[in-house]
Short mmCIF file of C-alpha atoms in Angstrom, two decimals:
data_model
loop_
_atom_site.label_atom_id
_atom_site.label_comp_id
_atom_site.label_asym_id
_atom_site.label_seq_id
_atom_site.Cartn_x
_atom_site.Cartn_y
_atom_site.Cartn_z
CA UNK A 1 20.85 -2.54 -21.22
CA UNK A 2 21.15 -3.73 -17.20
CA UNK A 3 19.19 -2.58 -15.21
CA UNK A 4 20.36 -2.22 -11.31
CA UNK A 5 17.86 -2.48 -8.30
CA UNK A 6 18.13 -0.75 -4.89
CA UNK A 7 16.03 -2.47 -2.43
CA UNK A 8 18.47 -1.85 0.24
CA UNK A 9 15.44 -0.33 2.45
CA UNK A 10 12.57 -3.43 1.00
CA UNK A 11 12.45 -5.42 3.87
CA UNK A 12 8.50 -6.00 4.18
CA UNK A 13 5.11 -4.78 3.65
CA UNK A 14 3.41 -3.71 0.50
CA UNK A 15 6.80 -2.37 -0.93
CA UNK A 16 8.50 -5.82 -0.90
CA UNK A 17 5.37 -7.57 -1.80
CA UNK A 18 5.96 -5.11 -4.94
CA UNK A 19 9.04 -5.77 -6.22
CA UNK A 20 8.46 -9.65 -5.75
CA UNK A 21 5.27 -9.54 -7.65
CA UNK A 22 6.76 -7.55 -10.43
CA UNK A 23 9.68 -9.40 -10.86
CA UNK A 24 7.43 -12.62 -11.05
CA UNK A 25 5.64 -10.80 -13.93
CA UNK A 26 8.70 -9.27 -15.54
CA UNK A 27 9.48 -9.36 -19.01
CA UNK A 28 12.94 -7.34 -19.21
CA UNK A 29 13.89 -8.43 -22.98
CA UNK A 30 10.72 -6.99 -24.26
CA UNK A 31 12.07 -3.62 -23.36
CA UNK A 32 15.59 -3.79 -24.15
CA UNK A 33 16.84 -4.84 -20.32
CA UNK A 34 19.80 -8.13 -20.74
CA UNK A 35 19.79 -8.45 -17.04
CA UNK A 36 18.55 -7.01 -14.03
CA UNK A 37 20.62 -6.69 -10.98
CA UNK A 38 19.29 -6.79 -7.16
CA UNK A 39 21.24 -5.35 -4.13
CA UNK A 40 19.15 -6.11 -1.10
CA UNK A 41 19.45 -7.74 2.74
CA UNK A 42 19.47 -11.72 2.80
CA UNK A 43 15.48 -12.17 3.64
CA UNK A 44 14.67 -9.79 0.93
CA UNK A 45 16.37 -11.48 -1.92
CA UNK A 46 15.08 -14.44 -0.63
CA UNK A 47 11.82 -13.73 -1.45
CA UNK A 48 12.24 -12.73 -4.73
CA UNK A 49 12.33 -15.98 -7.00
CA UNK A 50 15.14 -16.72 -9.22
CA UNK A 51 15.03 -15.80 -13.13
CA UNK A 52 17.79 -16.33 -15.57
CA UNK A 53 18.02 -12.76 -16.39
CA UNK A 54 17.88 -11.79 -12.29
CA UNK A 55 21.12 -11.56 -10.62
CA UNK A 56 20.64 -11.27 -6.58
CA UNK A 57 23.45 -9.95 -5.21
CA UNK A 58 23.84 -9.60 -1.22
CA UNK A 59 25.72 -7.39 1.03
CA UNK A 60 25.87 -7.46 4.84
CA UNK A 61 25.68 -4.02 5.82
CA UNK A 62 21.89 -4.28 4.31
CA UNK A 63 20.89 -6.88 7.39
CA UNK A 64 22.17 -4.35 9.57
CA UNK A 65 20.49 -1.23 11.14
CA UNK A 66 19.41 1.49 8.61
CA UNK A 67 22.82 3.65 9.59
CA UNK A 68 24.66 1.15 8.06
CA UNK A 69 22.68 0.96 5.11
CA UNK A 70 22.45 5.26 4.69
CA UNK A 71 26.34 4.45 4.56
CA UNK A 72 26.06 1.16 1.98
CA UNK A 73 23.18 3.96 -0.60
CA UNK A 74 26.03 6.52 -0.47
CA UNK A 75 29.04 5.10 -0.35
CA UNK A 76 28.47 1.82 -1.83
CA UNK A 77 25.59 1.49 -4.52
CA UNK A 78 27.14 4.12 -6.82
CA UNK A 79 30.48 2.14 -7.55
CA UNK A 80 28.69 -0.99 -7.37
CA UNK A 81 26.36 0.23 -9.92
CA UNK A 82 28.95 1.62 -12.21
CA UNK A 83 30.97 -1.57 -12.37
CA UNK A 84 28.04 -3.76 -13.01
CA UNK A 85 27.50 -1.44 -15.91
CA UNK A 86 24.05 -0.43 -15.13
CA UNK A 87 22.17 2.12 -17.64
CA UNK A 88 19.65 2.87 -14.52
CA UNK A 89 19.58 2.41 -11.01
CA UNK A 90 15.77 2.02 -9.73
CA UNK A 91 15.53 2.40 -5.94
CA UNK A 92 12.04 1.59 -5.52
CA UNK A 93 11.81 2.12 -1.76
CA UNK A 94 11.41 5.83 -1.91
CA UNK A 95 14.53 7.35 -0.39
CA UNK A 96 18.31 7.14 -1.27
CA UNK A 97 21.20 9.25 -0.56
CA UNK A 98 22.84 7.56 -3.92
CA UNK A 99 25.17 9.50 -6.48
CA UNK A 100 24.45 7.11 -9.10
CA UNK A 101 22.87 8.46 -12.82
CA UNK A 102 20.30 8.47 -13.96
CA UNK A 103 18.28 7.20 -10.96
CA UNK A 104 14.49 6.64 -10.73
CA UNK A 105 12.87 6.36 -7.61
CA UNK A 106 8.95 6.08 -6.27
CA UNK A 107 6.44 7.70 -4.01
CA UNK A 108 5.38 5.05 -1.59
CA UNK A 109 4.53 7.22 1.58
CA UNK A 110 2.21 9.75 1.89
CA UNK A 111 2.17 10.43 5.62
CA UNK A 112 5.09 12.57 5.32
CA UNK A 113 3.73 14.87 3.08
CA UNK A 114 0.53 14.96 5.02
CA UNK A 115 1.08 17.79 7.92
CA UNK A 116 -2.69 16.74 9.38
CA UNK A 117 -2.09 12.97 9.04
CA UNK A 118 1.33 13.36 10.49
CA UNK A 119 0.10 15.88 13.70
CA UNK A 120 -2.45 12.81 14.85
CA UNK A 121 0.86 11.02 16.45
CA UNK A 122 1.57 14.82 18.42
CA UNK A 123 5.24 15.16 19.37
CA UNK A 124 6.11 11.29 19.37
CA UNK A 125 9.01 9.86 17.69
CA UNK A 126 7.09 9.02 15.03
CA UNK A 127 6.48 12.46 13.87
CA UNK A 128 10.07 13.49 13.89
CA UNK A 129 10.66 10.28 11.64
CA UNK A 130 7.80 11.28 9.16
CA UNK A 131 9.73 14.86 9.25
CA UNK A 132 13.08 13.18 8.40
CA UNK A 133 11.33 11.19 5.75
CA UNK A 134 9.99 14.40 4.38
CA UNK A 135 13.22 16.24 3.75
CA UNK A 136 14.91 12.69 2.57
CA UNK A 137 12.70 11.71 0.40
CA UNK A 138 12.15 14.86 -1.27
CA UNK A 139 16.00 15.35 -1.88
CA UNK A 140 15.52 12.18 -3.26
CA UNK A 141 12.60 13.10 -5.94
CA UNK A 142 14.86 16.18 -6.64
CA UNK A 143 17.74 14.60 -8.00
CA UNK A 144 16.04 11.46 -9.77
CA UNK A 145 16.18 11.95 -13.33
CA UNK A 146 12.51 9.48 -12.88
CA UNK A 147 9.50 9.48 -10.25
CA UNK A 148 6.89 6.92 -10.22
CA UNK A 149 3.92 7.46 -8.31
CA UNK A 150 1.37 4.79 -7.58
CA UNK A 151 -1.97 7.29 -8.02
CA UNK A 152 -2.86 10.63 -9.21
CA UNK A 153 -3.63 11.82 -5.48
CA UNK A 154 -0.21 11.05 -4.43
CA UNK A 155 1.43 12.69 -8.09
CA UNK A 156 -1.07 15.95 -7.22
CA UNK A 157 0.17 16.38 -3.68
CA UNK A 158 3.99 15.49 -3.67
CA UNK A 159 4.95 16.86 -7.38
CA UNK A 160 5.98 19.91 -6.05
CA UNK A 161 8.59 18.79 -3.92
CA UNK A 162 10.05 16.90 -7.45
CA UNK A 163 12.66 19.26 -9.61
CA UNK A 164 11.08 20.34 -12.82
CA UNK A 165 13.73 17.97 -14.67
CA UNK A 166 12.39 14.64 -13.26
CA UNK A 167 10.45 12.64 -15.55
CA UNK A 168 7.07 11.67 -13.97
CA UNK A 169 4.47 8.86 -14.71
CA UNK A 170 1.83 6.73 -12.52
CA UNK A 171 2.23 3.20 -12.38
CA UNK A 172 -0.41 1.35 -9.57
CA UNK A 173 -0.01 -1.91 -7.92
CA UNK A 174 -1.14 -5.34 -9.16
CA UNK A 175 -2.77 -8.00 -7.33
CA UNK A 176 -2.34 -11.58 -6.79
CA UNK A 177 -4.32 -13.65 -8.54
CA UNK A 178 -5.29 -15.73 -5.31
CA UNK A 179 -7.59 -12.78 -4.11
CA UNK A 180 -9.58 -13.51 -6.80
CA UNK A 181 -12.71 -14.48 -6.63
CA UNK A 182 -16.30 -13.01 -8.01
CA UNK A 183 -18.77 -11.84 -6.12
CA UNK A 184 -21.13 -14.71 -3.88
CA UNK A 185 -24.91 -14.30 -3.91
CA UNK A 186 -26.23 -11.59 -1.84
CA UNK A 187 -28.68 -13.15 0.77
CA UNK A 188 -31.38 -10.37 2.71
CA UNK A 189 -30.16 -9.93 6.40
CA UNK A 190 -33.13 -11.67 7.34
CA UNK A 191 -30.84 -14.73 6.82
CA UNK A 192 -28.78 -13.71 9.13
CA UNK A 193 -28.73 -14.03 13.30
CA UNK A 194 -26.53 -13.13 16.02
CA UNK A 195 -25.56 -16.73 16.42
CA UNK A 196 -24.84 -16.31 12.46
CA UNK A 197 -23.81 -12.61 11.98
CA UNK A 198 -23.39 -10.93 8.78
CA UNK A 199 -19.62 -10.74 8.67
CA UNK A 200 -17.65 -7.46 8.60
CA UNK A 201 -14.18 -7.68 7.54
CA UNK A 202 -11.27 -4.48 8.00
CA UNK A 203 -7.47 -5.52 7.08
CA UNK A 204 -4.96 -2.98 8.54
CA UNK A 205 -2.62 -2.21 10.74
CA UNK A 206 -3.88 -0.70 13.63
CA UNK A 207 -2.80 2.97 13.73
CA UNK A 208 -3.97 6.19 14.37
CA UNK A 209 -4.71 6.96 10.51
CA UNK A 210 -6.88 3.89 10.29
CA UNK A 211 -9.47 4.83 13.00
CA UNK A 212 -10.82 1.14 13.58
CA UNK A 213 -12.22 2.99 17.20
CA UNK A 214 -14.69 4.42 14.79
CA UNK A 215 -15.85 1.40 12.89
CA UNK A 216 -15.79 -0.53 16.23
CA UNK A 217 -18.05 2.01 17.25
CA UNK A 218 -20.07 2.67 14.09
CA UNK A 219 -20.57 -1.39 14.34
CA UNK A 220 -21.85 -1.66 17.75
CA UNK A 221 -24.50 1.47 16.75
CA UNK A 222 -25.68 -1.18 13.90
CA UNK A 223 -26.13 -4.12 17.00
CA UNK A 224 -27.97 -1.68 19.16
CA UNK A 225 -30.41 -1.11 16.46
CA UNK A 226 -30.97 -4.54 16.12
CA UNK A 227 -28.85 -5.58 13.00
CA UNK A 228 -26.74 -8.85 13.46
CA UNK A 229 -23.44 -7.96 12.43
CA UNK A 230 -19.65 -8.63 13.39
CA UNK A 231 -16.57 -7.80 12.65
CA UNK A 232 -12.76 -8.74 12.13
CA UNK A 233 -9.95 -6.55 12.91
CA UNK A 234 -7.13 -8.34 11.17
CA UNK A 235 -3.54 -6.49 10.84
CA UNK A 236 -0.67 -5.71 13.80
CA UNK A 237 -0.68 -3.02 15.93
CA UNK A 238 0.61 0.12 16.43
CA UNK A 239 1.10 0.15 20.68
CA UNK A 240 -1.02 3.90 21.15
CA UNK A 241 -3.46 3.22 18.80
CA UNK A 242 -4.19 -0.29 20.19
CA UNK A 243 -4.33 1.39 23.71
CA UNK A 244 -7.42 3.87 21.96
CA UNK A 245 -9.08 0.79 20.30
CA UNK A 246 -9.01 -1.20 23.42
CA UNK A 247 -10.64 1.58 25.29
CA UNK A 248 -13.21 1.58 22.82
CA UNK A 249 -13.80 -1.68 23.00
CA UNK A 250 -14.38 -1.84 26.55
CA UNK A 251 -17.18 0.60 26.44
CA UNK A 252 -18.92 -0.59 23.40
CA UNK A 253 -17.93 -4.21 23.16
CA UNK A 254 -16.56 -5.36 26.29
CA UNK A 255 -17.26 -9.26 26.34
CA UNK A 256 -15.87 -9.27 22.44
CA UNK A 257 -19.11 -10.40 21.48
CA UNK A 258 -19.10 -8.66 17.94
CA UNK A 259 -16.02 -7.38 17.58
CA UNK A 260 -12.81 -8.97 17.44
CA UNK A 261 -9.40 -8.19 17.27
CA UNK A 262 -7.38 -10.92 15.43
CA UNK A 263 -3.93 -9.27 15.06
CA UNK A 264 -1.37 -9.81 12.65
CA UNK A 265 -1.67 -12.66 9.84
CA UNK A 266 0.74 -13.51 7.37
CA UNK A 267 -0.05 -11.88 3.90
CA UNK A 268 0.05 -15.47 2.20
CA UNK A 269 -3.21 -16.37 4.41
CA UNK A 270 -4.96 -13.28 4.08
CA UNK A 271 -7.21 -14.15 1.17
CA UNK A 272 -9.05 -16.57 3.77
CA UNK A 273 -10.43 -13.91 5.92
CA UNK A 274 -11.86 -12.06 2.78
CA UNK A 275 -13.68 -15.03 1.38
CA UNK A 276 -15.50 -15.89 4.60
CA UNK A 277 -16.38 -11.95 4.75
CA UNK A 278 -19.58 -11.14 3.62
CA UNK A 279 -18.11 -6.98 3.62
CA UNK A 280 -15.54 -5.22 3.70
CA UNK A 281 -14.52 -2.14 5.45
CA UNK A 282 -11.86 0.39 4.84
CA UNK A 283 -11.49 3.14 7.02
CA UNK A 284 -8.26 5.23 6.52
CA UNK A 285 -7.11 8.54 5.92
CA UNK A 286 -4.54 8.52 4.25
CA UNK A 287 -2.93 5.92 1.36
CA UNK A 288 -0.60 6.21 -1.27
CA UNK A 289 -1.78 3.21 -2.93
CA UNK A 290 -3.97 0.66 -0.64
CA UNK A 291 -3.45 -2.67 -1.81
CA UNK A 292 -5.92 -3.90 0.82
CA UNK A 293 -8.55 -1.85 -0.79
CA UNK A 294 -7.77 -3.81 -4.04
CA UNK A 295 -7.28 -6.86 -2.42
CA UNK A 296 -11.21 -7.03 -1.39
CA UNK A 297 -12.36 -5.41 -4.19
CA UNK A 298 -10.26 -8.75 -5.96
CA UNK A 299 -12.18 -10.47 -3.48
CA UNK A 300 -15.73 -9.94 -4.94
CA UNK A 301 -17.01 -8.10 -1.87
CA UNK A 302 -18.81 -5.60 -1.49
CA UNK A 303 -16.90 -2.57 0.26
CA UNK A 304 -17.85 0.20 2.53
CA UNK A 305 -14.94 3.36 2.34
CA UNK A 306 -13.65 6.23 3.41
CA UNK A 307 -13.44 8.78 1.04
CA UNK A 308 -10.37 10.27 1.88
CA UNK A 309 -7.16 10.12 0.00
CA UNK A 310 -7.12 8.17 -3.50
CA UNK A 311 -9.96 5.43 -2.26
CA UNK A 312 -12.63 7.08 -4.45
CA UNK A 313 -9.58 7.28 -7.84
CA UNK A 314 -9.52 3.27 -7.01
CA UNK A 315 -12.65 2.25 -6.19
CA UNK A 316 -14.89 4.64 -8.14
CA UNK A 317 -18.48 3.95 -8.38
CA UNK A 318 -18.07 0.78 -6.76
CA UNK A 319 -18.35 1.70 -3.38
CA UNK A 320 -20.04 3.16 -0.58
CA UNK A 321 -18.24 6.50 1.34
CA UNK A 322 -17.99 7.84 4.48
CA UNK A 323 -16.18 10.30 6.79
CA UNK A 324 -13.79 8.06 8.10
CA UNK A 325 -13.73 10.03 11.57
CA UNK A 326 -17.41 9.78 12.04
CA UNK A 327 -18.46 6.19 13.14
CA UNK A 328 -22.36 7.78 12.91
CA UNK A 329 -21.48 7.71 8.62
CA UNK A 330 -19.63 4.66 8.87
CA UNK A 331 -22.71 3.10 10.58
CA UNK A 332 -24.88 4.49 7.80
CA UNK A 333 -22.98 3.55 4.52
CA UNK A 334 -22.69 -0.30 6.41
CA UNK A 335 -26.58 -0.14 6.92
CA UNK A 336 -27.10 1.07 3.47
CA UNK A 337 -25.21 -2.21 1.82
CA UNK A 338 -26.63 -4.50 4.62
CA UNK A 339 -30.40 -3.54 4.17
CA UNK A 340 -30.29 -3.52 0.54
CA UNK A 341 -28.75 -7.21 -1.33
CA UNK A 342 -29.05 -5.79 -4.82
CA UNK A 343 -26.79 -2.54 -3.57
CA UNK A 344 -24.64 -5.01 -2.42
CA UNK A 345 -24.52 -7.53 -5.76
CA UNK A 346 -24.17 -4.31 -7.85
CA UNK A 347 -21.42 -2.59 -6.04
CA UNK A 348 -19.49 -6.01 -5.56
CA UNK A 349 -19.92 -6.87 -8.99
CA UNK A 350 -18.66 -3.50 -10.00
CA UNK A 351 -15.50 -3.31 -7.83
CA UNK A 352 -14.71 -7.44 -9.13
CA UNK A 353 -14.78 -5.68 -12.48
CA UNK A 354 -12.72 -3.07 -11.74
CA UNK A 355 -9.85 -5.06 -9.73
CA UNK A 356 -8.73 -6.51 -13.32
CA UNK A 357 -7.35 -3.43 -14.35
CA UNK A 358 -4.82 -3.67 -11.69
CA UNK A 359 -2.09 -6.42 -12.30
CA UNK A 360 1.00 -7.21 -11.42
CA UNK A 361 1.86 -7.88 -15.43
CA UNK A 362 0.61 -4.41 -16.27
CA UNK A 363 2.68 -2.84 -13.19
CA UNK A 364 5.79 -4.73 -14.70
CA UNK A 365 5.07 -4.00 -18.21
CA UNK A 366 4.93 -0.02 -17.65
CA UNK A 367 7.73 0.45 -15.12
CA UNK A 368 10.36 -0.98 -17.08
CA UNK A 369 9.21 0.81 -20.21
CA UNK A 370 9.31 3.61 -18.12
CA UNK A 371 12.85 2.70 -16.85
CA UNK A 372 14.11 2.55 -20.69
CA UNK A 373 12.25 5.92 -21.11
CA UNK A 374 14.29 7.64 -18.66
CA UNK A 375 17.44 5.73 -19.98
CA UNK A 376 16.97 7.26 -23.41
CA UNK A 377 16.29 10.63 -22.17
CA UNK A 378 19.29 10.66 -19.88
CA UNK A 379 21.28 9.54 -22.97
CA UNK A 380 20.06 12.26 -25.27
CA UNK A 381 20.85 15.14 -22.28
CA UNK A 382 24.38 13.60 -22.01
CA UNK A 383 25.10 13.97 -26.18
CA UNK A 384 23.98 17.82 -26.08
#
């Protein structure tokens, strides 16, 4: 069988880091795949590493603005597809206005399908993309013969925009083995001072659905009751939300004595800021899949959450919760980890343990048996 890729909309993130991970960890024999074939921009096939079995093939259009890829998914893929001979196209980047059959596709996004997530950026542009993204990308689950969903949250709230005929499974991410690294002795915050804080740690992007006002808040509550603590704001920005977090800062924080905003960091040096954490932080409302979330829990820290969305499916018992739009319960489930060392060794210990059932060979291993599933199925349809 040949199996054809459409990452025609991969171009960074958690979705490319994805499809370069699983490819890495790709065994396509073992499920009856000859070759796999790649249609993607230029710096997205060039960060996928060659195989023997991999063929990377490159259009223009795809470096070009999304209108002229739209055109390349609906005009192009299909006869590209067909003459390559592929038994399945996979378009793992959600959406796809392709004709091509069968077709599997994935549910990467949930702030589309979340009206209260979606309402927090009012009547900006954003929204109306969200709202396009909506309609697209459930014509798109509609007439894939295969979904893949990343958690059972994201399967419970989007699988009734799917048609009853598409095949459905959940497949989560992996991580990279370079997060890895078991939990550190757990000193008493005694040890600590406010030339030598205990060391707070929250990877995102700054956006509205990741309320880092609230833990920059909830953090300076801590410091006012005498705790020495500090934290790292590491991710880009989105420009409003910055604007909110910035005012924040000025009134709780405003000689950036214990809190600091880092900005963006590329994801190959982001397993440095988690090993000189002492805790991490995860504040948002609303994930498909956060591989930050299993990045620290990789990490061997212990982890303070929100418990919106699929964070409590991931991190189960291993964590601490909290209303991610109160900073007066962030503050709390921080304290409760900081004051206590063996809460902190146990629930570190216990999220290290759980990280190793999500890896990129695992994540490789079930979506292409998946793939061949669907390929099977189509084949049986088309004989009747």
């Amino acid at each position: 069988m040949l199996l054809g890729i459409d990452a025609s909309n991969l171009r960074a993130g958690g979705s490319l880091t994805h499809l370069v991970e699983l490819l890495r960890a790709a065994v396509p024999a073992a499920h009856g795949f000859e070759r796999i074939v790649v249609w993607a921009g230029a710096a997205t096939l060039e960060a996928i590493e060659e195989r023997r079995w991999l063929r990377k093939s490159h259009d223009p259009l795809l470096d070009r603005a999304l209108p002229y890829r739209l055109f390349w998914q609906r005009f192009r893929v299909p006869r590209l597809a067909a003459l390559a001979g592929c038994d399945v196209l996979w378009v793992p980047g959600g959406s796809t206005a392709s004709s091509f059959r069968p077709m599997v596709t994935m549910s990467r996004n949930m702030l589309p399908f979340e009206w209260r997530e979606m309402r927090r950026n009012r009547f900006a542009w954003r929204t109306l993309k969200n709202l396009l993204l909506h309609f697209a990308q459930r014509s798109s689950f509609r007439r894939a013969e295969g979904l893949i969903f990343l958690s059972r949250y994201a399967r419970d709230a989007v699988i009734g925009f799917a048609g009853d005929k598409t095949k459905v499974t959940i497949i989560p991410h992996g991580i990279e083995s370079r997060f890895s690294c078991r939990p550190r002795a757990q000193q008493p915050i005694g040890e600590y001072t406010t030339d030598k804080p205990f060391r707070l740690l929250y990877v995102s992007i700054v956006d509205v659905h990741k309320h880092q006002w609230h833990v920059a808040d909830a953090v300076a509550r801590l410091r006012t009751s005498g705790l020495p603590v500090a934290v790292d704001l590491v991710g880009p920005a989105h420009g409003p939300a910055l604007a909110k977090l910035n005012a924040t800062l000025r009134r709780v924080d405003p000689t950036r004595q214990f809190v600091r905003y880092v900005g963006a960091v590329p994801h190959r040096e982001l397993h440095r800021f988690y090993a000189a954490a002492d805790l991490n932080i995860f504040a948002s409302s609303c994930e498909n899949m956060p591989n930050i979330l299993l990045e620290a829990m990789a990490a061997g820290l212990p982890i303070a959450c929100s418990r919106r969305g699929p964070m409590p499916e991931i991190l189960g018992e291993a964590g601490i919760y909290f209303d991610p739009e109160r900073p007066d319960e962030i503050a709390d489930a921080i304290r409760r980890l900081i004051e206590s060392p063996d809460l902190r060794r146990e629930k570190a210990e216990a999220a290290f343990e759980r990280s190793a059932d999500f890896s990129w060979a695992r994540c490789a291993r079930e979506t292409l048996a998946f793939l061949a599933e669907v390929v099977d199925v189509d084949h049986l349809r088309s004989k009747r």
